[in-house]
């Protein structure tokens, strides 16, 4: 099994993460990923950059201290952000 972390985000505190939790766990199981940790944010993706969100910052810190983890699972690319430039910056940073 390959180790991974997951990043989940909803746009507001009125929304919940239950569907994303369930779907990402099912996906990980079918692809033989071992989820080491799940990071979450409840904040608008169009109003904040990924690098300014608490959960995303925690995920980056965790990945920096766990170099054996090479994969980040997100349910949809829109969970990273709503602005193309933000999404591309995150992908560029983790591509290697």
XYZ file of N, CA and C in Angstrom:
288
model
N 0.841 -1.198 0.000
C 0.000 0.000 0.000
C 0.875 1.247 0.000
N 0.440 2.229 -0.744
C 1.133 3.513 -0.768
C 0.516 4.436 0.280
N 1.369 5.111 1.021
C 0.898 6.064 2.020
C 0.441 7.348 1.340
N -0.592 7.965 1.911
C -1.078 9.234 1.384
C -1.692 10.066 2.507
N -1.910 11.324 2.198
C -2.727 12.188 3.041
C -3.893 12.642 2.172
N -4.935 13.121 2.815
C -6.103 13.618 2.086
C -6.373 15.055 2.498
N -6.856 15.820 1.530
C -7.253 17.192 1.812
C -8.704 17.360 1.388
N -9.542 17.766 2.334
C -10.964 17.972 2.096
C -11.304 19.418 2.430
N -12.208 20.002 1.652
C -12.614 21.381 1.926
C -14.057 21.581 1.523
N -14.785 22.298 2.355
C -16.109 22.807 2.008
C -16.039 24.329 2.112
N -16.966 25.001 1.470
C -16.888 26.456 1.369
C -17.395 27.212 2.580
N -18.222 26.567 3.386
C -18.772 27.284 4.543
C -18.963 26.328 5.709
N -19.132 26.899 6.886
C -19.339 26.088 8.083
C -20.716 25.429 8.098
N -21.636 25.895 7.257
C -22.960 25.279 7.179
C -22.912 23.950 6.418
N -21.874 23.740 5.642
C -21.723 22.496 4.891
C -20.933 21.506 5.739
N -21.109 20.210 5.452
C -20.314 19.244 6.193
C -19.419 18.454 5.242
N -18.484 17.770 5.834
C -17.467 17.044 5.081
C -17.776 15.551 4.958
N -18.934 15.119 5.438
C -19.259 13.690 5.494
C -19.145 12.987 4.146
N -19.715 13.565 3.107
C -19.668 12.928 1.782
C -18.235 12.818 1.290
N -17.464 13.884 1.473
C -16.071 13.845 1.032
C -15.277 12.790 1.813
N -15.494 12.713 3.137
C -14.833 11.685 3.947
C -15.144 10.297 3.396
N -16.398 10.029 3.194
C -16.824 8.717 2.714
C -16.255 8.399 1.334
N -16.381 9.341 0.416
C -15.925 9.118 -0.963
C -14.412 8.956 -1.056
N -13.673 9.759 -0.312
C -12.205 9.688 -0.393
C -11.698 8.393 0.239
N -12.344 7.933 1.293
C -11.950 6.665 1.910
C -12.226 5.497 0.968
N -13.364 5.526 0.288
C -13.684 4.471 -0.679
C -12.686 4.468 -1.835
N -12.364 5.660 -2.344
C -11.403 5.764 -3.438
C -10.045 5.223 -3.007
N -9.585 5.623 -1.841
C -8.282 5.183 -1.340
C -8.237 3.655 -1.221
N -9.307 3.097 -0.748
C -9.366 1.636 -0.576
C -9.257 0.926 -1.922
N -9.975 1.422 -2.930
C -9.943 0.766 -4.249
C -8.587 0.922 -4.933
N -7.856 1.984 -4.626
C -6.551 2.240 -5.253
C -5.384 1.784 -4.376
N -5.709 1.120 -3.269
C -4.712 0.570 -2.345
C -3.817 1.642 -1.724
N -4.428 2.746 -1.321
C -3.735 3.789 -0.585
C -4.003 3.601 0.903
N -3.001 3.857 1.693
C -3.145 3.870 3.142
C -3.211 5.330 3.578
N -4.377 5.755 4.051
C -4.547 7.149 4.480
C -3.884 7.323 5.842
N -2.857 8.150 5.866
C -2.126 8.403 7.104
C -2.774 9.518 7.918
N -3.315 10.512 7.238
C -3.927 11.639 7.936
C -4.840 12.370 6.958
N -5.923 12.940 7.493
C -6.867 13.727 6.696
C -6.871 15.150 7.233
N -6.725 16.103 6.324
C -6.714 17.522 6.675
C -7.940 18.183 6.067
N -8.524 19.109 6.803
C -9.766 19.732 6.349
C -9.744 21.242 6.542
N -10.542 21.893 5.723
C -10.816 23.320 5.875
C -12.290 23.553 5.593
N -12.861 24.506 6.303
C -14.227 24.952 6.047
C -14.154 26.446 5.765
N -13.800 26.746 4.508
C -13.576 28.133 4.108
C -13.699 28.231 2.592
N -14.085 29.378 2.109
C -14.263 29.591 0.679
C -12.954 29.417 -0.073
N -13.016 28.697 -1.167
C -11.843 28.514 -2.014
C -11.614 29.675 -2.953
N -12.626 30.490 -3.163
C -12.451 31.636 -4.056
C -11.943 32.863 -3.308
N -12.084 32.849 -1.996
C -11.662 34.004 -1.198
C -10.306 33.798 -0.529
N -9.802 32.562 -0.512
C -8.518 32.278 0.132
C -7.654 31.399 -0.758
N -6.368 31.632 -0.710
C -5.416 30.756 -1.383
C -5.204 29.534 -0.501
N -4.882 28.426 -1.119
C -4.629 27.198 -0.364
C -3.584 27.432 0.716
N -2.533 28.153 0.373
C -1.423 28.373 1.312
C -1.789 29.246 2.506
N -3.007 29.833 2.485
C -3.469 30.661 3.597
C -4.498 29.954 4.477
N -4.805 28.703 4.181
C -5.808 27.964 4.948
C -5.151 27.089 6.010
N -5.728 27.079 7.192
C -5.149 26.363 8.336
C -4.931 24.883 8.030
N -5.943 24.203 7.517
C -5.818 22.771 7.238
C -4.765 22.478 6.187
N -4.702 23.306 5.172
C -3.710 23.119 4.116
C -2.305 23.344 4.660
N -2.137 24.363 5.496
C -0.843 24.643 6.128
C -0.419 23.462 7.002
N -1.359 22.905 7.748
C -1.063 21.743 8.593
C -0.636 20.554 7.733
N -1.301 20.371 6.585
C -0.952 19.276 5.685
C 0.475 19.459 5.164
N 0.815 20.681 4.751
C 2.162 20.926 4.246
C 3.212 20.654 5.315
N 2.942 21.066 6.530
C 3.869 20.826 7.629
C 4.041 19.323 7.860
N 2.936 18.604 7.840
C 2.969 17.159 8.035
C 3.789 16.492 6.926
N 3.557 16.907 5.684
C 4.294 16.321 4.565
C 5.783 16.625 4.657
N 6.125 17.809 5.118
C 7.536 18.162 5.275
C 8.225 17.292 6.317
N 7.486 16.865 7.320
C 8.081 16.024 8.355
C 7.901 14.522 8.086
N 7.229 14.192 6.985
C 7.027 12.788 6.592
C 7.372 12.633 5.103
N 8.650 12.683 4.758
C 9.048 12.637 3.342
C 8.723 11.318 2.642
N 8.360 10.304 3.382
C 7.986 9.032 2.768
C 6.591 9.082 2.147
N 5.811 10.101 2.464
C 4.464 10.236 1.888
C 4.563 11.092 0.634
N 4.173 10.509 -0.485
C 4.332 11.161 -1.785
C 3.011 11.517 -2.456
N 1.895 11.130 -1.857
C 0.606 11.328 -2.516
C -0.363 12.128 -1.658
N -1.068 13.047 -2.320
C -2.135 13.837 -1.707
C -3.409 13.513 -2.481
N -4.423 13.049 -1.779
C -5.697 12.766 -2.426
C -6.675 13.909 -2.158
N -7.332 14.359 -3.203
C -8.441 15.309 -3.099
C -9.570 14.739 -3.926
N -10.777 14.976 -3.496
C -11.922 14.417 -4.203
C -12.134 15.092 -5.556
N -11.951 16.393 -5.582
C -12.096 17.181 -6.811
C -11.044 18.276 -6.779
N -10.560 18.677 -7.938
C -9.552 19.733 -7.995
C -10.089 21.038 -7.402
N -11.390 21.244 -7.439
C -11.979 22.464 -6.875
C -11.830 22.528 -5.355
N -11.500 21.397 -4.711
C -11.282 21.412 -3.268
C -9.970 22.107 -2.929
N -9.022 22.097 -3.863
C -7.763 22.819 -3.658
C -8.014 24.315 -3.740
N -8.840 24.721 -4.696
C -9.148 26.134 -4.846
C -10.080 26.373 -6.014
N -10.528 27.599 -6.123
C -11.438 27.972 -7.202
C -10.749 28.768 -8.299
N -9.577 29.307 -7.990
C -8.845 30.102 -8.973
C -7.775 29.229 -9.612
N -7.747 29.242 -10.944
C -6.802 28.392 -11.670
C -5.362 28.606 -11.229
N -4.977 29.843 -11.018
C -3.591 30.135 -10.641
C -3.253 29.499 -9.293
N -4.176 29.501 -8.353
C -3.954 28.881 -7.049
C -3.788 27.375 -7.200
N -4.655 26.767 -7.972
C -4.592 25.321 -8.201
C -3.269 24.952 -8.875
N -2.896 25.701 -9.895
C -1.648 25.422 -10.605
C -0.431 25.587 -9.705
N -0.448 26.579 -8.828
C 0.666 26.768 -7.901
C 0.820 25.569 -6.977
N -0.285 25.046 -6.487
C -0.228 23.870 -5.607
C 0.280 22.654 -6.385
N -0.238 22.442 -7.574
C 0.192 21.299 -8.384
C 1.679 21.402 -8.705
N 2.128 22.580 -9.099
C 3.550 22.798 -9.391
C 4.419 22.468 -8.172
N 3.992 22.902 -7.007
C 4.754 22.708 -5.781
C 4.903 21.229 -5.449
N 3.892 20.438 -5.733
C 3.909 19.025 -5.346
C 4.115 18.059 -6.503
N 4.284 18.557 -7.682
C 4.406 17.682 -8.847
C 5.573 16.697 -8.720
N 6.705 17.200 -8.302
C 7.878 16.330 -8.182
C 7.709 15.329 -7.059
